[in-house]
Amino acid sequence: MSIKTRFAPSPTGYLHVGGARTALFSWLHARKHGGKYVLRIEDTDLQRSTAESINAILEAMTWLGLDYDEGPFYQTSRFDRYNEVIDELLQQNLAYRCNCSRERLEALREGQMQRKQKPRYDGHCRNQSVDAGEPHVIRFRNPPEGSVVIDDQVRGKIVFQNDELDDLIIRRTDGSPTYNLTVVVDDLDMGITDVIRGDDHVNNTPRQVNILKALGKEPPRYAHVPMILGDDGSRLSKRHGAVNVMEYRNQGILPEALLNYLVRLGWSHGDEELFTLDQMVEYFDIRDVNKAASAFNTEKLLWINQHYIKNADPARIARLLSPHLGDLGIDPATGPDLVEVVREQQERARTLVEMAEISTFFYQDYEDFEVKAARKHLKLVAREPLQQVRERLAVLDDWEADKLHQVVIDVATRLDLNMGKVAQPLRVAVVGRAASPGIDATLKLVGRSACLRRIDRALVYINNRANENAT
Ligand code: GLU
């Protein structure tokens, strides 16, 4: 039987990184086995589901490249089908109407709590005949005895006793079906063979299995994947940093880096850290996913991201970098070819945001020198080399890297200085800070007029400083 998995988010917010990891595991499992991957939007909670969330989830899936073969299916368009199944259960006496009042249920609950019992429905309406015309919910008649055994692909064998489960509501008073019912009907109708989801759903599984059995169907295989923790061991949340997948894009993370990072959270293949998508598909085995929760480690994500930035096609990085420069008020069309800039910066940034930040000087004059760099390198001894470089740059025939390099060498030789004593003040003059790509590439891309203007500014700085010291 061919494999079919699904990702079934509830659109009540953005796509959380934990959800993205579940989506990825499900996707990998389908792809690995040449199966199909379904996207299902579980939007039956009309109060909390929003169109914005649906769009945010779809956008995140597209950004991550987790393509689906079927869907998106929307549960809200399947109410007729859910009702059909509920009616079938009713007819077969596998479900019943319940008109217990809120007061009764609350009193029941309080009594149970006082007796330190688990709050559960006591089956009061099981054998009553409640009129269909009066307000009621529908409850599933859970088997009173026996157990449900789940051979979870991640957690191993899990046994639930039926007498621990109560008769759950499958249709509310307002006629809307509940989560456990809709999931069962959908997984069945969509032919899902493997349910891979967060382990917060593990306690729903025996209920779903019982409904499936009542319908005379075989349950799918289950795999409940553990949650992601923050670095302090508590459940990953906003206070640990970004939890919204799209926030990672905004922070300049590449989707392949996030996927690579997420796959390693709770899954490993030897001690390898870097996996292309193809390698993930090849090596991934849902049964190798760890039972224990894993902790999010931002430093590692940045390390992986740096690897992917370094090795990516510069033209693609340029395309992705452009909006980040835009965020800094820079239009890359106003300066050197962005692809050339990327080639020079690719090894130097862990994120695209960082790359944008260290590339602004290619497009606009820096606001001020970095204090430390200026103090260290723009001293009186740097005046002569800077002046000489400036004179030569002003008349250089070809503004090319090798020619620019030669200028620095010539001035250093003439003044009997090592190259760094010329190049470093020159760098601080041209870029305003102590770090930049190689000096020749930097000069070339910054361009002649900006270089000359900025060297003049550095000379003014040096002179002012000398004057201050003299007085
Ligand atoms: N809609 C559920 C959620 O977002 C997932 C249900 C499932 O995977 O069975 O938590």
PDB file of C-alpha atoms in Angstrom, residues 44-308:
ATOM      1  CA  THR A  44     -13.779  24.152  12.188  1.00  0.00           C
ATOM      2  CA  ASP A  45     -13.150  26.458  15.123  1.00  0.00           C
ATOM      3  CA  LEU A  46     -14.945  29.342  13.483  1.00  0.00           C
ATOM      4  CA  GLN A  47     -14.153  31.754  16.288  1.00  0.00           C
ATOM      5  CA  ARG A  48     -10.410  31.291  16.150  1.00  0.00           C
ATOM      6  CA  SER A  49      -9.761  30.456  12.491  1.00  0.00           C
ATOM      7  CA  THR A  50      -8.889  33.363  10.230  1.00  0.00           C
ATOM      8  CA  ALA A  51      -8.193  33.899   6.563  1.00  0.00           C
ATOM      9  CA  GLU A  52      -4.928  35.641   7.525  1.00  0.00           C
ATOM     10  CA  SER A  53      -3.754  32.529   9.318  1.00  0.00           C
ATOM     11  CA  ILE A  54      -4.636  30.355   6.366  1.00  0.00           C
ATOM     12  CA  ASN A  55      -2.628  32.634   4.101  1.00  0.00           C
ATOM     13  CA  ALA A  56       0.250  32.739   6.566  1.00  0.00           C
ATOM     14  CA  ILE A  57       0.368  28.947   6.713  1.00  0.00           C
ATOM     15  CA  LEU A  58       0.189  28.569   2.935  1.00  0.00           C
ATOM     16  CA  GLU A  59       2.883  31.194   2.506  1.00  0.00           C
ATOM     17  CA  ALA A  60       5.156  29.461   5.006  1.00  0.00           C
ATOM     18  CA  MET A  61       4.666  26.081   3.328  1.00  0.00           C
ATOM     19  CA  THR A  62       5.553  27.615  -0.016  1.00  0.00           C
ATOM     20  CA  TRP A  63       8.576  29.402   1.397  1.00  0.00           C
ATOM     21  CA  LEU A  64       9.824  26.153   2.932  1.00  0.00           C
ATOM     22  CA  GLY A  65       9.187  24.325  -0.327  1.00  0.00           C
ATOM     23  CA  LEU A  66       7.020  21.675   1.334  1.00  0.00           C
ATOM     24  CA  ASP A  67       4.873  20.953  -1.674  1.00  0.00           C
ATOM     25  CA  TYR A  68       1.697  18.950  -1.286  1.00  0.00           C
ATOM     26  CA  ASP A  69       0.063  16.601  -3.729  1.00  0.00           C
ATOM     27  CA  GLU A  70      -3.494  17.110  -2.561  1.00  0.00           C
ATOM     28  CA  GLY A  71      -5.316  19.975  -0.933  1.00  0.00           C
ATOM     29  CA  PRO A  72      -5.482  22.318   0.694  1.00  0.00           C
ATOM     30  CA  PHE A  73      -8.710  20.773   1.901  1.00  0.00           C
ATOM     31  CA  TYR A  74     -10.840  22.846   4.228  1.00  0.00           C
ATOM     32  CA  GLN A  75     -12.815  21.143   6.941  1.00  0.00           C
ATOM     33  CA  THR A  76     -15.471  23.847   6.867  1.00  0.00           C
ATOM     34  CA  SER A  77     -16.469  22.664   3.417  1.00  0.00           C
ATOM     35  CA  ARG A  78     -16.969  19.106   4.604  1.00  0.00           C
ATOM     36  CA  PHE A  79     -19.670  19.538   7.247  1.00  0.00           C
ATOM     37  CA  ASP A  80     -22.211  17.521   5.252  1.00  0.00           C
ATOM     38  CA  ARG A  81     -19.885  14.597   5.179  1.00  0.00           C
ATOM     39  CA  TYR A  82     -19.184  14.786   8.927  1.00  0.00           C
ATOM     40  CA  ASN A  83     -22.894  14.890   9.624  1.00  0.00           C
ATOM     41  CA  GLU A  84     -23.419  11.900   7.403  1.00  0.00           C
ATOM     42  CA  VAL A  85     -20.946   9.912   9.500  1.00  0.00           C
ATOM     43  CA  ILE A  86     -22.420  11.178  12.762  1.00  0.00           C
ATOM     44  CA  ASP A  87     -25.890  10.133  11.600  1.00  0.00           C
ATOM     45  CA  GLU A  88     -24.560   6.735  10.650  1.00  0.00           C
ATOM     46  CA  LEU A  89     -23.071   6.324  14.142  1.00  0.00           C
ATOM     47  CA  LEU A  90     -26.381   7.411  15.659  1.00  0.00           C
ATOM     48  CA  GLN A  91     -28.357   4.980  13.567  1.00  0.00           C
ATOM     49  CA  GLN A  92     -26.141   2.131  14.590  1.00  0.00           C
ATOM     50  CA  ASN A  93     -26.427   3.164  18.205  1.00  0.00           C
ATOM     51  CA  LEU A  94     -22.690   3.828  18.293  1.00  0.00           C
ATOM     52  CA  ALA A  95     -23.466   7.378  19.314  1.00  0.00           C
ATOM     53  CA  TYR A  96     -26.291   8.943  21.286  1.00  0.00           C
ATOM     54  CA  ARG A  97     -27.956  12.246  22.037  1.00  0.00           C
ATOM     55  CA  CYS A  98     -27.161  13.859  25.322  1.00  0.00           C
ATOM     56  CA  ASN A  99     -29.047  16.739  26.861  1.00  0.00           C
ATOM     57  CA  CYS A 100     -27.229  16.979  30.147  1.00  0.00           C
ATOM     58  CA  SER A 101     -27.379  20.542  31.314  1.00  0.00           C
ATOM     59  CA  ARG A 102     -24.317  22.637  31.898  1.00  0.00           C
ATOM     60  CA  GLU A 103     -25.202  22.717  35.598  1.00  0.00           C
ATOM     61  CA  ARG A 104     -25.335  18.939  35.804  1.00  0.00           C
ATOM     62  CA  LEU A 105     -22.008  18.562  34.032  1.00  0.00           C
ATOM     63  CA  GLU A 106     -20.400  21.181  36.251  1.00  0.00           C
ATOM     64  CA  ALA A 107     -21.671  19.551  39.423  1.00  0.00           C
ATOM     65  CA  LEU A 108     -20.430  16.181  38.148  1.00  0.00           C
ATOM     66  CA  ARG A 109     -17.057  17.645  37.447  1.00  0.00           C
ATOM     67  CA  GLU A 110     -16.766  19.333  40.814  1.00  0.00           C
ATOM     68  CA  GLY A 111     -17.668  16.165  42.666  1.00  0.00           C
ATOM     69  CA  GLN A 112     -15.053  14.223  40.727  1.00  0.00           C
ATOM     70  CA  MET A 113     -12.421  16.844  41.398  1.00  0.00           C
ATOM     71  CA  GLN A 114     -13.215  16.778  45.100  1.00  0.00           C
ATOM     72  CA  ARG A 115     -12.856  13.013  45.135  1.00  0.00           C
ATOM     73  CA  LYS A 116      -9.573  13.497  43.278  1.00  0.00           C
ATOM     74  CA  GLN A 117     -10.938  11.627  40.265  1.00  0.00           C
ATOM     75  CA  LYS A 118     -10.246  12.481  36.658  1.00  0.00           C
ATOM     76  CA  PRO A 119     -13.143  14.633  35.401  1.00  0.00           C
ATOM     77  CA  ARG A 120     -15.132  12.655  32.866  1.00  0.00           C
ATOM     78  CA  TYR A 121     -18.660  12.241  31.592  1.00  0.00           C
ATOM     79  CA  ASP A 122     -20.545   9.569  33.528  1.00  0.00           C
ATOM     80  CA  GLY A 123     -22.623   8.224  30.655  1.00  0.00           C
ATOM     81  CA  HIS A 124     -25.870   9.589  32.110  1.00  0.00           C
ATOM     82  CA  CYS A 125     -27.655   9.808  28.742  1.00  0.00           C
ATOM     83  CA  ARG A 126     -26.289   6.571  27.321  1.00  0.00           C
ATOM     84  CA  ASN A 127     -29.561   4.781  27.700  1.00  0.00           C
ATOM     85  CA  GLN A 128     -32.001   7.672  27.673  1.00  0.00           C
ATOM     86  CA  SER A 129     -33.912   8.588  24.601  1.00  0.00           C
ATOM     87  CA  VAL A 130     -33.377  12.253  24.066  1.00  0.00           C
ATOM     88  CA  ASP A 131     -35.681  13.847  21.569  1.00  0.00           C
ATOM     89  CA  ALA A 132     -33.957  15.107  18.432  1.00  0.00           C
ATOM     90  CA  GLY A 133     -36.035  18.272  18.627  1.00  0.00           C
ATOM     91  CA  GLU A 134     -34.606  19.495  21.893  1.00  0.00           C
ATOM     92  CA  PRO A 135     -31.123  21.002  22.269  1.00  0.00           C
ATOM     93  CA  HIS A 136     -28.521  18.268  22.592  1.00  0.00           C
ATOM     94  CA  VAL A 137     -25.015  17.191  21.770  1.00  0.00           C
ATOM     95  CA  ILE A 138     -24.059  13.877  20.229  1.00  0.00           C
ATOM     96  CA  ARG A 139     -21.658  11.669  22.137  1.00  0.00           C
ATOM     97  CA  PHE A 140     -19.691   8.742  20.850  1.00  0.00           C
ATOM     98  CA  ARG A 141     -20.387   5.542  22.737  1.00  0.00           C
ATOM     99  CA  ASN A 142     -16.887   4.626  23.825  1.00  0.00           C
ATOM    100  CA  PRO A 143     -16.312   0.918  24.503  1.00  0.00           C
ATOM    101  CA  PRO A 144     -16.562   0.504  28.292  1.00  0.00           C
ATOM    102  CA  GLU A 145     -13.932  -2.194  28.534  1.00  0.00           C
ATOM    103  CA  GLY A 146     -10.775  -3.398  26.928  1.00  0.00           C
ATOM    104  CA  SER A 147      -7.875  -1.332  25.760  1.00  0.00           C
ATOM    105  CA  VAL A 148      -6.510   0.474  22.754  1.00  0.00           C
ATOM    106  CA  VAL A 149      -2.965  -0.425  21.819  1.00  0.00           C
ATOM    107  CA  ILE A 150      -1.058   1.904  19.597  1.00  0.00           C
ATOM    108  CA  ASP A 151       2.188   0.923  18.000  1.00  0.00           C
ATOM    109  CA  ASP A 152       3.497   4.428  17.664  1.00  0.00           C
ATOM    110  CA  GLN A 153       6.325   4.781  15.155  1.00  0.00           C
ATOM    111  CA  VAL A 154       8.142   7.201  17.411  1.00  0.00           C
ATOM    112  CA  ARG A 155       7.038   6.348  20.914  1.00  0.00           C
ATOM    113  CA  GLY A 156       6.659   2.605  20.603  1.00  0.00           C
ATOM    114  CA  LYS A 157       3.778   0.726  22.159  1.00  0.00           C
ATOM    115  CA  ILE A 158       1.249   2.822  24.059  1.00  0.00           C
ATOM    116  CA  VAL A 159      -1.692   1.224  25.844  1.00  0.00           C
ATOM    117  CA  PHE A 160      -4.837   3.098  26.848  1.00  0.00           C
ATOM    118  CA  GLN A 161      -7.564   1.526  28.967  1.00  0.00           C
ATOM    119  CA  ASN A 162     -11.049   2.164  27.620  1.00  0.00           C
ATOM    120  CA  ASP A 163     -12.451   2.709  31.080  1.00  0.00           C
ATOM    121  CA  GLU A 164     -10.204   5.773  31.285  1.00  0.00           C
ATOM    122  CA  LEU A 165     -11.926   7.335  28.300  1.00  0.00           C
ATOM    123  CA  ASP A 166     -15.374   8.839  28.429  1.00  0.00           C
ATOM    124  CA  ASP A 167     -18.034   9.301  25.793  1.00  0.00           C
ATOM    125  CA  LEU A 168     -16.723  12.268  23.917  1.00  0.00           C
ATOM    126  CA  ILE A 169     -18.845  14.859  22.198  1.00  0.00           C
ATOM    127  CA  ILE A 170     -18.695  14.492  18.430  1.00  0.00           C
ATOM    128  CA  ARG A 171     -21.333  17.112  17.563  1.00  0.00           C
ATOM    129  CA  ARG A 172     -21.945  20.267  19.565  1.00  0.00           C
ATOM    130  CA  THR A 173     -25.339  21.751  20.363  1.00  0.00           C
ATOM    131  CA  ASP A 174     -24.909  24.205  17.492  1.00  0.00           C
ATOM    132  CA  GLY A 175     -24.562  21.255  15.121  1.00  0.00           C
ATOM    133  CA  SER A 176     -20.830  21.625  14.490  1.00  0.00           C
ATOM    134  CA  PRO A 177     -18.666  18.499  14.557  1.00  0.00           C
ATOM    135  CA  THR A 178     -15.716  18.297  16.949  1.00  0.00           C
ATOM    136  CA  TYR A 179     -12.032  17.790  16.247  1.00  0.00           C
ATOM    137  CA  ASN A 180     -11.774  14.062  17.006  1.00  0.00           C
ATOM    138  CA  LEU A 181     -14.639  13.267  14.667  1.00  0.00           C
ATOM    139  CA  THR A 182     -13.525  15.456  11.783  1.00  0.00           C
ATOM    140  CA  VAL A 183      -9.971  14.133  11.930  1.00  0.00           C
ATOM    141  CA  VAL A 184     -11.165  10.557  11.830  1.00  0.00           C
ATOM    142  CA  VAL A 185     -13.493  11.159   8.885  1.00  0.00           C
ATOM    143  CA  ASP A 186     -10.854  13.097   6.982  1.00  0.00           C
ATOM    144  CA  ASP A 187      -8.023  10.660   7.589  1.00  0.00           C
ATOM    145  CA  LEU A 188     -10.353   7.930   6.416  1.00  0.00           C
ATOM    146  CA  ASP A 189     -11.737   9.684   3.344  1.00  0.00           C
ATOM    147  CA  MET A 190      -8.351  10.979   2.317  1.00  0.00           C
ATOM    148  CA  GLY A 191      -6.769   7.553   2.610  1.00  0.00           C
ATOM    149  CA  ILE A 192      -4.148   8.646   5.124  1.00  0.00           C
ATOM    150  CA  THR A 193      -1.878   5.725   6.000  1.00  0.00           C
ATOM    151  CA  ASP A 194       0.437   7.524   8.386  1.00  0.00           C
ATOM    152  CA  VAL A 195      -0.597  10.189  10.843  1.00  0.00           C
ATOM    153  CA  ILE A 196       2.464  12.131  11.933  1.00  0.00           C
ATOM    154  CA  ARG A 197       1.667  14.886  14.397  1.00  0.00           C
ATOM    155  CA  GLY A 198       2.710  16.624  17.573  1.00  0.00           C
ATOM    156  CA  ASP A 199       2.637  14.558  20.737  1.00  0.00           C
ATOM    157  CA  ASP A 200       0.144  16.970  22.268  1.00  0.00           C
ATOM    158  CA  HIS A 201      -2.382  14.846  20.367  1.00  0.00           C
ATOM    159  CA  VAL A 202      -1.339  11.518  21.783  1.00  0.00           C
ATOM    160  CA  ASN A 203      -4.293  11.368  24.170  1.00  0.00           C
ATOM    161  CA  ASN A 204      -6.723  11.934  21.314  1.00  0.00           C
ATOM    162  CA  THR A 205      -5.427   8.907  19.482  1.00  0.00           C
ATOM    163  CA  PRO A 206      -7.282   6.158  21.395  1.00  0.00           C
ATOM    164  CA  ARG A 207     -10.523   8.118  20.958  1.00  0.00           C
ATOM    165  CA  GLN A 208      -9.924   8.377  17.238  1.00  0.00           C
ATOM    166  CA  VAL A 209      -9.023   4.713  17.011  1.00  0.00           C
ATOM    167  CA  ASN A 210     -12.243   3.765  18.791  1.00  0.00           C
ATOM    168  CA  ILE A 211     -14.337   5.820  16.396  1.00  0.00           C
ATOM    169  CA  LEU A 212     -12.553   4.231  13.457  1.00  0.00           C
ATOM    170  CA  LYS A 213     -13.158   0.784  14.841  1.00  0.00           C
ATOM    171  CA  ALA A 214     -16.833   1.612  15.384  1.00  0.00           C
ATOM    172  CA  LEU A 215     -16.992   2.519  11.701  1.00  0.00           C
ATOM    173  CA  GLY A 216     -15.422  -0.827  10.899  1.00  0.00           C
ATOM    174  CA  LYS A 217     -12.197   0.705   9.629  1.00  0.00           C
ATOM    175  CA  GLU A 218      -8.546   0.026  10.255  1.00  0.00           C
ATOM    176  CA  PRO A 219      -6.694   2.834  11.982  1.00  0.00           C
ATOM    177  CA  PRO A 220      -3.687   4.388  10.215  1.00  0.00           C
ATOM    178  CA  ARG A 221      -0.175   4.144  11.641  1.00  0.00           C
ATOM    179  CA  TYR A 222       0.620   6.893  14.114  1.00  0.00           C
ATOM    180  CA  ALA A 223       3.789   8.768  14.927  1.00  0.00           C
ATOM    181  CA  HIS A 224       3.730  11.403  17.635  1.00  0.00           C
ATOM    182  CA  VAL A 225       6.698  13.686  17.489  1.00  0.00           C
ATOM    183  CA  PRO A 226       7.917  15.492  20.575  1.00  0.00           C
ATOM    184  CA  MET A 227       7.704  19.196  21.020  1.00  0.00           C
ATOM    185  CA  ILE A 228      10.529  21.666  20.700  1.00  0.00           C
ATOM    186  CA  LEU A 229      11.893  23.254  23.829  1.00  0.00           C
ATOM    187  CA  GLY A 230      13.624  26.571  24.315  1.00  0.00           C
ATOM    188  CA  ASP A 231      17.208  26.702  25.557  1.00  0.00           C
ATOM    189  CA  ASP A 232      15.960  26.777  29.165  1.00  0.00           C
ATOM    190  CA  GLY A 233      14.080  23.505  28.848  1.00  0.00           C
ATOM    191  CA  SER A 234      10.570  24.971  28.775  1.00  0.00           C
ATOM    192  CA  ARG A 235       8.299  24.707  25.776  1.00  0.00           C
ATOM    193  CA  LEU A 236       9.562  26.895  22.912  1.00  0.00           C
ATOM    194  CA  SER A 237       7.676  30.154  22.952  1.00  0.00           C
ATOM    195  CA  LYS A 238       8.014  33.746  21.893  1.00  0.00           C
ATOM    196  CA  ARG A 239      10.162  34.658  24.805  1.00  0.00           C
ATOM    197  CA  HIS A 240      12.894  32.356  23.483  1.00  0.00           C
ATOM    198  CA  GLY A 241      12.961  34.215  20.177  1.00  0.00           C
ATOM    199  CA  ALA A 242      11.188  33.701  16.901  1.00  0.00           C
ATOM    200  CA  VAL A 243       8.607  30.920  16.749  1.00  0.00           C
ATOM    201  CA  ASN A 244       6.858  32.047  13.589  1.00  0.00           C
ATOM    202  CA  VAL A 245       8.425  30.437  10.536  1.00  0.00           C
ATOM    203  CA  MET A 246       8.133  33.620   8.465  1.00  0.00           C
ATOM    204  CA  GLU A 247       9.998  35.519  11.134  1.00  0.00           C
ATOM    205  CA  TYR A 248      13.007  33.415  10.204  1.00  0.00           C
ATOM    206  CA  ARG A 249      12.749  34.608   6.658  1.00  0.00           C
ATOM    207  CA  ASN A 250      12.600  38.169   7.956  1.00  0.00           C
ATOM    208  CA  GLN A 251      15.728  37.483   9.957  1.00  0.00           C
ATOM    209  CA  GLY A 252      17.553  36.414   6.822  1.00  0.00           C
ATOM    210  CA  ILE A 253      17.470  32.653   7.258  1.00  0.00           C
ATOM    211  CA  LEU A 254      17.349  30.558   4.082  1.00  0.00           C
ATOM    212  CA  PRO A 255      14.516  28.028   3.906  1.00  0.00           C
ATOM    213  CA  GLU A 256      16.889  25.142   3.221  1.00  0.00           C
ATOM    214  CA  ALA A 257      18.859  26.113   6.328  1.00  0.00           C
ATOM    215  CA  LEU A 258      15.736  26.139   8.489  1.00  0.00           C
ATOM    216  CA  LEU A 259      14.638  22.762   7.109  1.00  0.00           C
ATOM    217  CA  ASN A 260      18.104  21.312   7.670  1.00  0.00           C
ATOM    218  CA  TYR A 261      18.077  22.695  11.183  1.00  0.00           C
ATOM    219  CA  LEU A 262      14.591  21.386  11.932  1.00  0.00           C
ATOM    220  CA  VAL A 263      15.248  17.902  10.633  1.00  0.00           C
ATOM    221  CA  ARG A 264      18.127  17.567  13.066  1.00  0.00           C
ATOM    222  CA  LEU A 265      15.905  18.490  15.995  1.00  0.00           C
ATOM    223  CA  GLY A 266      15.128  15.054  17.260  1.00  0.00           C
ATOM    224  CA  TRP A 267      16.491  13.101  14.325  1.00  0.00           C
ATOM    225  CA  SER A 268      20.031  12.223  13.352  1.00  0.00           C
ATOM    226  CA  HIS A 269      22.018  10.309  10.802  1.00  0.00           C
ATOM    227  CA  GLY A 270      25.401   9.394  12.240  1.00  0.00           C
ATOM    228  CA  ASP A 271      27.002  12.639  13.257  1.00  0.00           C
ATOM    229  CA  GLU A 272      26.211  14.471  10.062  1.00  0.00           C
ATOM    230  CA  GLU A 273      24.799  17.953  10.419  1.00  0.00           C
ATOM    231  CA  LEU A 274      24.287  19.118   6.871  1.00  0.00           C
ATOM    232  CA  PHE A 275      21.738  17.538   4.581  1.00  0.00           C
ATOM    233  CA  THR A 276      20.410  18.556   1.233  1.00  0.00           C
ATOM    234  CA  LEU A 277      16.709  17.896   0.778  1.00  0.00           C
ATOM    235  CA  ASP A 278      17.544  14.862  -1.327  1.00  0.00           C
ATOM    236  CA  GLN A 279      19.763  13.480   1.401  1.00  0.00           C
ATOM    237  CA  MET A 280      17.059  14.086   3.988  1.00  0.00           C
ATOM    238  CA  VAL A 281      14.597  12.154   1.863  1.00  0.00           C
ATOM    239  CA  GLU A 282      17.119   9.377   1.407  1.00  0.00           C
ATOM    240  CA  TYR A 283      18.171   8.991   5.046  1.00  0.00           C
ATOM    241  CA  PHE A 284      15.033   9.952   6.936  1.00  0.00           C
ATOM    242  CA  ASP A 285      13.205   7.262   8.818  1.00  0.00           C
ATOM    243  CA  ILE A 286      10.319   8.262  11.045  1.00  0.00           C
ATOM    244  CA  ARG A 287      11.215   5.434  13.410  1.00  0.00           C
ATOM    245  CA  ASP A 288      14.559   7.116  14.091  1.00  0.00           C
ATOM    246  CA  VAL A 289      12.918  10.246  15.472  1.00  0.00           C
ATOM    247  CA  ASN A 290      13.725  10.748  19.107  1.00  0.00           C
ATOM    248  CA  LYS A 291      11.064  10.309  21.752  1.00  0.00           C
ATOM    249  CA  ALA A 292      12.510  13.020  23.928  1.00  0.00           C
ATOM    250  CA  ALA A 293      11.884  16.686  23.263  1.00  0.00           C
ATOM    251  CA  SER A 294      14.762  18.608  21.737  1.00  0.00           C
ATOM    252  CA  ALA A 295      15.954  22.077  22.525  1.00  0.00           C
ATOM    253  CA  PHE A 296      16.183  24.861  20.011  1.00  0.00           C
ATOM    254  CA  ASN A 297      19.697  26.173  19.505  1.00  0.00           C
ATOM    255  CA  THR A 298      19.897  29.448  17.640  1.00  0.00           C
ATOM    256  CA  GLU A 299      23.696  29.379  17.317  1.00  0.00           C
ATOM    257  CA  LYS A 300      23.494  26.116  15.435  1.00  0.00           C
ATOM    258  CA  LEU A 301      20.813  27.448  13.130  1.00  0.00           C
ATOM    259  CA  LEU A 302      23.058  30.415  12.344  1.00  0.00           C
ATOM    260  CA  TRP A 303      25.992  28.121  11.665  1.00  0.00           C
ATOM    261  CA  ILE A 304      23.898  26.048   9.258  1.00  0.00           C
ATOM    262  CA  ASN A 305      22.540  29.181   7.622  1.00  0.00           C
ATOM    263  CA  GLN A 306      26.048  30.497   7.077  1.00  0.00           C
ATOM    264  CA  HIS A 307      26.955  27.256   5.364  1.00  0.00           C
ATOM    265  CA  TYR A 308      24.025  27.582   2.951  1.00  0.00           C
TER     266      TYR A 308
END
